[in-house]
CSV table of C-alpha atoms in Angstrom, one decimal:
chain,number,residue,atom,x,y,z
A,1,MET,CA,0.1,0.0,0.1
A,2,ALA,CA,1.5,3.2,-0.9
A,3,ILE,CA,1.2,6.0,1.7
A,4,GLN,CA,1.1,9.2,1.2
A,5,GLY,CA,2.6,11.0,4.3
A,6,TYR,CA,2.8,15.1,5.2
A,7,LEU,CA,6.6,16.4,4.7
A,8,ARG,CA,7.9,17.9,7.2
A,9,ALA,CA,11.2,20.8,6.8
A,10,ASP,CA,13.7,18.4,8.3
A,11,GLY,CA,12.6,15.5,5.6
A,12,ARG,CA,10.7,13.2,8.0
A,13,LYS,CA,7.4,12.5,7.2
A,14,GLY,CA,3.7,12.7,9.5
A,15,ILE,CA,1.0,10.5,9.0
A,16,ARG,CA,-1.3,13.5,10.8
A,17,ASN,CA,-1.5,17.3,10.4
A,18,ILE,CA,-2.2,18.1,13.3
A,19,VAL,CA,-2.2,21.5,15.2
A,20,ALA,CA,-0.8,21.2,18.9
A,21,VAL,CA,-2.0,23.5,21.6
A,22,CYS,CA,0.7,22.9,24.6
A,23,TYR,CA,-0.1,24.3,28.1
A,24,LEU,CA,2.9,25.2,30.2
A,25,VAL,CA,1.8,24.3,33.2
A,26,GLU,CA,-1.3,23.5,35.0
A,27,CYS,CA,-2.5,26.6,35.5
A,28,ALA,CA,-2.6,27.2,31.5
A,29,HIS,CA,-4.6,24.0,31.5
A,30,HIS,CA,-8.2,25.3,31.5
A,31,VAL,CA,-7.3,28.1,29.0
A,32,SER,CA,-5.8,26.0,26.3
A,33,ARG,CA,-8.6,22.9,26.5
A,34,GLU,CA,-10.9,25.9,25.8
A,35,ILE,CA,-8.7,27.1,23.0
A,36,VAL,CA,-8.7,23.3,21.2
A,37,HIS,CA,-12.6,22.4,22.0
A,38,PRO,CA,-13.8,24.1,19.0
A,39,HIS,CA,-11.6,22.6,16.7
A,40,ARG,CA,-11.1,19.2,17.7
A,41,GLU,CA,-12.4,17.6,14.9
A,42,ALA,CA,-10.2,19.7,12.8
A,43,GLY,CA,-7.0,18.6,14.1
A,44,ALA,CA,-6.3,20.6,17.0
A,45,HIS,CA,-4.7,18.0,19.7
A,46,LEU,CA,-4.5,19.5,23.5
A,47,ILE,CA,-0.6,18.4,25.4
A,48,GLY,CA,0.9,19.9,28.2
A,49,PHE,CA,3.2,19.8,31.6
A,50,PRO,CA,1.4,20.5,34.7
A,51,GLY,CA,4.4,21.0,36.8
A,52,CYS,CA,5.8,24.5,37.7
A,53,PHE,CA,9.5,23.9,38.3
A,54,PRO,CA,11.8,22.8,35.7
A,55,ASN,CA,12.8,19.4,34.4
A,56,SER,CA,15.1,18.3,31.8
A,57,TYR,CA,12.3,15.4,30.7
A,58,SER,CA,9.5,17.4,30.4
A,59,HIS,CA,11.3,19.8,28.2
A,60,ARG,CA,13.0,17.1,26.1
A,61,MET,CA,9.6,15.2,25.7
A,62,LEU,CA,7.5,18.3,25.0
A,63,GLU,CA,10.5,19.4,22.4
A,64,ARG,CA,10.1,15.9,21.4
A,65,LEU,CA,6.8,16.0,20.9
A,66,CYS,CA,5.8,19.3,19.5
A,67,THR,CA,8.6,18.8,16.3
A,68,HIS,CA,6.4,15.1,16.1
A,69,PRO,CA,6.4,14.6,12.0
A,70,ASN,CA,2.0,14.3,12.9
A,71,VAL,CA,2.3,17.9,14.1
A,72,GLY,CA,1.9,20.8,11.6
A,73,ALA,CA,2.1,23.8,13.9
A,74,VAL,CA,2.3,24.6,17.7
A,75,LEU,CA,0.6,27.2,19.9
A,76,LEU,CA,2.3,27.2,23.1
A,77,VAL,CA,0.1,28.3,26.3
A,78,SER,CA,1.9,29.9,29.3
A,79,LEU,CA,0.6,31.8,32.4
A,80,GLY,CA,3.5,33.4,32.7
A,81,CYS,CA,5.0,32.9,36.0
A,82,GLU,CA,6.0,28.8,35.7
A,83,GLY,CA,9.7,27.7,35.4
A,84,PHE,CA,9.4,26.2,31.9
A,85,ASN,CA,11.7,27.5,29.4
A,86,LYS,CA,9.0,28.6,27.2
A,87,GLY,CA,11.3,30.9,25.0
A,88,ARG,CA,14.0,27.7,24.3
A,89,LEU,CA,10.9,25.6,23.2
A,90,LEU,CA,9.4,28.2,21.3
A,91,GLU,CA,12.6,28.5,19.2
A,92,VAL,CA,13.1,24.6,19.2
A,93,VAL,CA,9.6,24.8,17.1
A,94,ARG,CA,10.3,27.4,15.0
A,95,GLU,CA,13.6,26.1,14.1
A,96,SER,CA,11.9,23.0,12.9
A,97,GLY,CA,10.0,24.9,10.3
A,98,ARG,CA,6.6,24.9,11.6
A,99,PRO,CA,4.6,28.1,12.3
A,100,ALA,CA,4.6,28.3,16.0
A,101,LYS,CA,3.3,31.0,18.6
A,102,LEU,CA,3.7,31.8,22.4
A,103,LEU,CA,0.7,32.7,24.6
A,104,VAL,CA,1.2,34.5,27.9
A,105,ILE,CA,-2.1,34.4,29.8
A,106,GLN,CA,-0.8,37.4,32.6
A,107,ASP,CA,-0.2,39.5,29.2
A,108,SER,CA,-2.8,38.6,27.3
A,109,GLY,CA,-5.1,39.9,29.4
A,110,GLY,CA,-6.8,37.1,31.2
A,111,THR,CA,-8.5,34.0,30.8
A,112,ARG,CA,-11.3,35.5,27.6
A,113,ARG,CA,-8.8,37.3,25.7
A,114,SER,CA,-6.2,34.6,26.4
A,115,ILE,CA,-9.1,31.7,24.9
A,116,ALA,CA,-9.8,34.1,22.0
A,117,GLU,CA,-6.8,35.0,20.8
A,118,GLY,CA,-5.8,31.2,20.8
A,119,GLN,CA,-8.9,30.1,19.3
A,120,ALA,CA,-8.3,33.0,16.3
A,121,TRP,CA,-4.8,31.5,15.6
A,122,VAL,CA,-5.9,27.9,16.0
A,123,ALA,CA,-8.6,28.7,13.7
A,124,GLN,CA,-6.3,30.7,11.1
A,125,THR,CA,-3.3,28.1,11.5
A,126,LEU,CA,-5.6,24.8,10.7
A,127,GLN,CA,-6.4,26.4,7.1
A,128,GLN,CA,-2.7,27.2,6.5
A,129,ILE,CA,-1.6,24.1,7.1
A,130,GLN,CA,-4.0,22.1,4.5
A,131,ASP,CA,-1.0,23.3,2.2
A,132,THR,CA,1.5,21.0,3.7
A,133,PRO,CA,2.8,19.0,1.0
A,134,ARG,CA,2.6,15.7,0.5
A,135,ALA,CA,5.5,12.7,-0.5
A,136,PRO,CA,5.4,8.9,-0.7
A,137,MET,CA,6.2,7.6,2.4
A,138,PRO,CA,8.1,4.0,2.4
A,139,ILE,CA,7.4,1.8,5.4
A,140,GLU,CA,11.1,1.8,5.9
A,141,GLU,CA,10.1,5.3,7.0
A,142,LEU,CA,7.2,4.1,9.7
A,143,VAL,CA,7.5,4.1,13.4
A,144,VAL,CA,5.2,2.0,15.5
A,145,GLY,CA,5.2,1.5,19.0
A,146,THR,CA,3.3,-1.1,21.3
A,147,ILE,CA,1.7,-0.8,24.6
A,148,CYS,CA,-0.5,-3.6,26.6
A,149,GLY,CA,-3.3,-1.9,28.8
A,150,GLY,CA,-5.7,-3.6,30.7
A,151,SER,CA,-4.6,-6.9,30.5
A,152,ASP,CA,-6.0,-10.4,31.9
A,153,ALA,CA,-5.3,-13.7,31.4
A,154,THR,CA,-5.9,-13.6,27.3
A,155,SER,CA,-3.4,-10.9,26.9
A,156,GLY,CA,-0.4,-13.0,26.4
A,157,LEU,CA,-2.3,-15.7,24.5
A,158,THR,CA,-3.7,-13.5,21.7
A,159,ALA,CA,-3.3,-9.9,21.6
A,160,ASN,CA,0.2,-9.5,22.3
A,161,PRO,CA,1.6,-12.4,20.6
A,162,ALA,CA,-0.6,-11.3,17.6
A,163,MET,CA,1.1,-8.0,17.8
A,164,GLY,CA,4.1,-9.4,18.3
A,165,ARG,CA,3.6,-11.4,14.6
A,166,ALA,CA,2.7,-7.7,13.3
A,167,PHE,CA,6.3,-6.3,14.4
A,168,ASP,CA,8.0,-9.0,13.0
A,169,PHE,CA,6.5,-8.7,9.8
A,170,LEU,CA,7.0,-4.7,9.8
A,171,VAL,CA,10.5,-5.3,10.7
A,172,GLU,CA,11.4,-7.2,7.8
A,173,GLN,CA,10.0,-4.0,6.0
A,174,ASN,CA,12.8,-2.0,8.0
A,175,ALA,CA,10.0,-0.4,9.8
A,176,THR,CA,11.1,0.9,13.3
A,177,CYS,CA,9.0,-1.0,16.2
A,178,ILE,CA,9.4,0.2,19.6
A,179,PHE,CA,8.2,-2.0,22.8
A,180,GLU,CA,8.5,-1.4,26.2
A,181,GLU,CA,7.5,-1.4,29.9
A,182,THR,CA,10.5,-2.8,31.5
A,183,GLY,CA,8.7,-2.6,34.7
A,184,GLU,CA,6.5,-5.8,33.2
A,185,LEU,CA,9.7,-7.4,31.4
A,186,ILE,CA,11.2,-8.6,34.9
A,187,GLY,CA,12.4,-12.5,34.2
A,188,MET,CA,12.6,-12.0,30.7
A,189,GLU,CA,15.6,-9.8,30.5
A,190,HIS,CA,17.6,-12.8,29.7
A,191,TRP,CA,15.3,-14.0,26.9
A,192,MET,CA,15.6,-10.2,25.5
A,193,ALA,CA,19.6,-10.5,25.8
A,194,GLN,CA,19.8,-13.9,23.7
A,195,ARG,CA,18.1,-11.8,20.8
A,196,ALA,CA,20.4,-8.7,21.3
A,197,GLU,CA,22.0,-7.8,18.0
A,198,HIS,CA,25.2,-8.1,19.7
A,199,PRO,CA,26.6,-9.2,23.6
A,200,ALA,CA,27.0,-6.0,24.6
A,201,LEU,CA,23.6,-4.7,23.9
A,202,GLY,CA,22.1,-7.8,25.8
A,203,SER,CA,24.2,-6.8,29.1
A,204,GLU,CA,22.6,-3.4,28.7
A,205,ILE,CA,19.3,-5.1,28.2
A,206,VAL,CA,19.8,-7.0,31.4
A,207,LYS,CA,21.1,-4.0,33.6
A,208,THR,CA,17.7,-2.3,32.2
A,209,VAL,CA,15.4,-4.6,33.7
A,210,ALA,CA,17.3,-5.1,36.7
A,211,LYS,CA,17.4,-1.4,37.1
A,212,ALA,CA,13.2,-1.6,36.9
A,213,ALA,CA,13.5,-4.5,39.3
A,214,THR,CA,15.1,-2.3,41.9
A,215,TYR,CA,13.0,0.8,41.6
A,216,TYR,CA,9.9,-1.1,41.8
A,217,ALA,CA,10.7,-3.3,44.9
A,218,THR,CA,11.5,0.5,46.6
A,219,TYR,CA,8.0,1.4,46.1
A,220,GLY,CA,7.2,-1.7,47.4
A,221,HIS,CA,4.6,-2.5,44.3
A,222,ALA,CA,5.0,-4.4,41.4
A,223,SER,CA,3.6,-3.2,37.9
A,224,ILE,CA,0.3,-4.9,38.3
A,225,GLY,CA,-3.1,-4.0,39.3
A,226,PRO,CA,-6.2,-5.4,41.1
A,227,GLY,CA,-7.9,-5.2,37.5
A,228,ASN,CA,-5.2,-7.4,36.3
A,229,ALA,CA,-5.5,-9.8,39.4
A,230,ASP,CA,-9.5,-10.0,38.4
A,231,GLY,CA,-8.7,-10.8,34.6
A,232,GLY,CA,-6.8,-13.7,36.0
A,233,LEU,CA,-3.1,-12.9,36.1
A,234,THR,CA,-1.7,-14.2,38.9
A,235,THR,CA,2.0,-12.9,39.6
A,236,ILE,CA,4.1,-10.6,37.5
A,237,GLU,CA,6.0,-13.2,35.8
A,238,GLU,CA,2.9,-14.0,34.0
A,239,LYS,CA,2.6,-10.4,33.0
A,240,SER,CA,5.4,-10.6,31.6
A,241,LEU,CA,5.4,-13.1,30.0
A,242,GLY,CA,2.5,-11.6,27.9
A,243,ALA,CA,4.4,-8.2,27.8
A,244,TYR,CA,7.2,-10.1,26.2
A,245,ALA,CA,5.1,-11.5,23.4
A,246,LYS,CA,4.2,-8.2,22.4
A,247,SER,CA,8.1,-8.0,21.0
A,248,GLY,CA,7.4,-10.5,18.4
A,249,GLN,CA,11.0,-12.7,17.5
A,250,SER,CA,13.0,-10.4,15.8
A,251,THR,CA,16.8,-9.2,16.8
A,252,ILE,CA,16.8,-6.5,19.3
A,253,ARG,CA,18.8,-3.8,17.6
A,254,GLY,CA,19.2,-1.3,20.4
A,255,ILE,CA,17.5,0.4,23.6
A,256,VAL,CA,16.2,4.0,24.0
A,257,LYS,CA,14.8,6.4,26.4
A,258,PRO,CA,12.1,8.5,26.2
A,259,GLY,CA,12.8,11.4,23.4
A,260,ASP,CA,15.5,9.0,21.7
A,261,VAL,CA,14.2,8.5,18.4
A,262,PRO,CA,15.9,5.4,16.8
A,263,VAL,CA,18.0,6.5,13.5
A,264,THR,CA,17.6,2.9,11.4
A,265,GLY,CA,14.8,0.5,11.4
A,266,GLY,CA,14.1,-2.4,13.2
A,267,LEU,CA,13.2,-3.3,16.7
A,268,TYR,CA,14.2,-1.3,20.0
A,269,LEU,CA,12.8,-1.7,23.7
A,270,LEU,CA,12.1,1.6,25.4
A,271,ASP,CA,13.5,2.3,28.7
A,272,VAL,CA,10.6,4.2,30.9
A,273,VAL,CA,12.2,3.6,34.4
A,274,PRO,CA,13.5,6.9,35.6
A,275,ASP,CA,17.5,6.9,36.1
A,276,GLY,CA,19.3,7.6,39.6
A,277,GLU,CA,17.6,7.5,43.0
A,278,PRO,CA,13.5,6.7,42.5
A,279,ARG,CA,11.4,9.6,43.6
A,280,PHE,CA,9.4,10.8,41.3
A,281,GLY,CA,6.9,7.9,41.8
A,282,PHE,CA,5.3,5.1,39.8
A,283,PRO,CA,7.1,5.3,36.3
A,284,ASN,CA,3.6,4.0,34.1
A,285,ILE,CA,1.2,6.0,36.0
A,286,SER,CA,-1.2,5.6,33.6
A,287,ASP,CA,-1.1,4.0,29.5
A,288,ASN,CA,-0.8,7.2,28.7
A,289,ALA,CA,2.2,8.3,30.0
A,290,GLU,CA,4.1,5.2,28.0
A,291,ILE,CA,2.1,6.2,25.1
A,292,ALA,CA,3.5,10.1,25.1
A,293,GLU,CA,6.8,8.5,25.3
A,294,LEU,CA,6.5,6.0,22.6
A,295,ILE,CA,5.0,9.3,20.7
A,296,ALA,CA,8.4,11.0,22.1
A,297,CYS,CA,10.4,8.3,20.3
A,298,GLY,CA,8.8,9.0,16.8
A,299,SER,CA,5.9,6.9,16.8
A,300,HIS,CA,3.7,7.8,14.1
A,301,VAL,CA,1.0,5.1,15.4
A,302,ILE,CA,0.3,3.0,18.8
A,303,LEU,CA,-0.7,-0.4,19.1
A,304,PHE,CA,-2.4,-1.0,22.0
A,305,SER,CA,-3.7,-4.7,23.2
A,306,THR,CA,-6.3,-4.8,26.0
A,307,GLY,CA,-8.2,-7.8,27.7
A,308,ARG,CA,-10.2,-6.4,30.3
A,309,GLY,CA,-10.8,-3.6,27.3
A,310,SER,CA,-9.4,-0.3,27.8
A,311,VAL,CA,-11.1,3.0,25.8
A,312,VAL,CA,-8.4,5.3,25.7
A,313,GLY,CA,-6.6,6.6,22.8
A,314,SER,CA,-4.2,9.2,22.6
A,315,ALA,CA,-3.5,13.0,21.3
A,316,LEU,CA,-0.2,13.2,18.3
A,317,ALA,CA,-0.7,10.0,17.0
A,318,PRO,CA,-3.7,7.1,16.2
A,319,VAL,CA,-3.7,4.4,18.5
A,320,ILE,CA,-5.3,1.0,17.1
A,321,LYS,CA,-7.0,-1.3,19.8
A,322,VAL,CA,-6.4,-5.3,19.9
A,323,CYS,CA,-8.7,-6.7,21.9
A,324,ALA,CA,-7.6,-10.1,23.2
A,325,ASN,CA,-10.6,-11.5,25.2
A,326,PRO,CA,-13.6,-12.2,22.8
A,327,ALA,CA,-16.1,-11.4,25.5
A,328,THR,CA,-14.9,-8.4,25.6
A,329,TYR,CA,-15.0,-7.2,22.2
A,330,LYS,CA,-18.7,-8.3,22.1
A,331,ARG,CA,-19.2,-6.0,25.0
A,332,MET,CA,-17.0,-3.4,23.7
A,333,SER,CA,-17.0,-3.7,19.8
A,334,GLU,CA,-17.1,0.1,19.1
A,335,ASP,CA,-13.6,0.8,20.7
A,336,MET,CA,-12.0,-2.3,19.0
A,337,ASP,CA,-10.0,-2.2,16.1
A,338,VAL,CA,-9.0,-5.4,15.7
A,339,ASP,CA,-10.6,-8.6,17.5
A,340,ALA,CA,-8.0,-10.8,18.2
A,341,GLY,CA,-9.6,-13.1,20.8
A,342,ARG,CA,-10.8,-15.2,17.2
A,343,ILE,CA,-7.2,-16.8,18.4
A,344,LEU,CA,-8.8,-18.6,21.2
A,345,GLU,CA,-11.8,-19.7,19.6
A,346,GLY,CA,-10.1,-21.1,17.0
A,347,ARG,CA,-11.6,-18.7,14.5
A,348,ALA,CA,-8.2,-17.3,13.7
A,349,THR,CA,-4.4,-18.0,13.6
A,350,LEU,CA,-1.6,-16.3,15.1
A,351,ASP,CA,-0.3,-15.3,11.6
A,352,GLU,CA,-3.8,-14.3,10.5
A,353,VAL,CA,-4.4,-12.0,12.9
A,354,GLY,CA,-0.8,-10.5,13.2
A,355,ARG,CA,-1.2,-9.9,9.1
A,356,GLU,CA,-4.4,-8.0,9.9
A,357,ILE,CA,-3.0,-5.8,12.4
A,358,HIS,CA,0.2,-5.0,9.4
A,359,GLU,CA,-2.3,-4.0,7.2
A,360,LEU,CA,-4.8,-2.1,9.7
A,361,VAL,CA,-1.4,-0.1,10.7
A,362,LEU,CA,-0.9,0.6,6.6
A,363,ARG,CA,-4.1,2.0,6.1
A,364,VAL,CA,-4.1,4.1,9.6
A,365,ALA,CA,-0.8,5.2,8.5
A,366,ASN,CA,-2.6,6.1,5.0
A,367,GLY,CA,-5.7,8.0,6.9
A,368,GLU,CA,-7.9,5.7,7.6
A,369,GLN,CA,-9.1,6.5,11.4
A,370,THR,CA,-9.2,4.2,14.3
A,371,LYS,CA,-11.9,3.8,16.5
A,372,SER,CA,-10.4,5.6,19.4
A,373,GLU,CA,-9.8,9.0,16.9
A,374,ALA,CA,-13.4,8.7,15.5
A,375,LEU,CA,-14.5,8.6,18.9
A,376,GLY,CA,-12.1,11.6,19.8
A,377,HIS,CA,-9.9,9.8,22.2
A,378,GLN,CA,-7.1,12.6,22.9
A,379,GLU,CA,-5.6,11.4,26.3
A,380,PHE,CA,-2.3,13.0,27.2
A,381,ILE,CA,-0.5,12.8,30.5
A,382,LEU,CA,3.2,14.1,31.2
A,383,THR,CA,4.9,14.0,34.6
A,384,TYR,CA,8.4,14.4,36.1
A,385,LYS,CA,11.3,11.8,35.8
A,386,SER,CA,15.1,11.6,35.0
A,387,PHE,CA,17.2,10.0,32.5
A,388,GLU,CA,20.9,9.6,31.9
A,389,PRO,CA,22.4,9.5,28.4
A,390,LEU,CA,22.3,6.2,26.8
A,391,GLU,CA,26.0,3.8,27.0
A,392,PRO,CA,27.4,3.5,23.2
A,393,ALA,CA,26.4,-0.7,23.9
A,394,CYS,CA,22.6,0.7,23.8
A,395,PHE,CA,22.7,1.6,19.8
A,396,PRO,CA,22.8,-0.7,17.0
A,397,SER,CA,26.3,0.7,15.3
A,398,ALA,CA,28.1,-0.6,18.6
A,399,ALA,CA,30.5,-3.3,18.1
């Protein structure tokens, strides 16, 4: 299938052409939400950072998100006295060739005037970016992320391995595929190390998962919730087996951290657990925090498996919902894109559902709406974290 992408000034291509309205502190959230509201169906999306004191992770995240290939223009909304380096973020967005504006509520005269000014700019800019040039987008330029949420005992049997097969098919075509949730891969690190492109990378994978295990042990809570247990998952080890399945069987080429964009195609592990002393709370406070990190790593589209049933989508990138449980699919089919529970019932094979997901990814990349997009889902969350630079062994070019 020929994909027509939106060509950006840096040569990357997007599969959507969105105006991102980005608040830089919680105090600007309401104004930003009101700016977006009348333009949601036209392509305005709301993202932002609620904190007030600066954090290098959050700044890096918003730099990557505001210059993501799916984003055509950005309105930054500031209260005016927060600690966020708004001038630098505005500079980065403008240097990327995108239309950008900084709206400071304290300078604009308060809530009503800021909303009116912001809505007028968004309306004008949505018209302006309709002229964004289109260009052929080979599959090797596509970046796909994967996550699981609302998991149950069927997730690791149907949806997760089917998404893993879709990843294998995409990697065969030299697309970039990113899987994550190191806190839900505890016990699988040595299996992943065996799949690493080189031994040094395998050692880094083991260390990354060990860091996650230490982090969760410090907080006294593994990455498993009551809903998982109600759905039949009994241990974190069992959940890890399912989480691992969504990575497929391809060679792991490298490790990335939030905001790192892989430079070559292949399969990558995203480390979402902060470095250093545990101090920012649970690293996967919600599925949408990790979705945002996958998008910051360049993901054009997200594969999301669920057994219990999750309705969330995301701002900036479409989310494809793969339902693991046939009973859940029957109840929630309006929210689900793929019925992977057919595998459990013997109505489809793993490869057949994997191919279905692969083909749907290409159609969504070419403009087809996902169920969450059609329903207007634009969830987004960004919190505080801290990360150290990657070791050379984490990169595909390492010896």
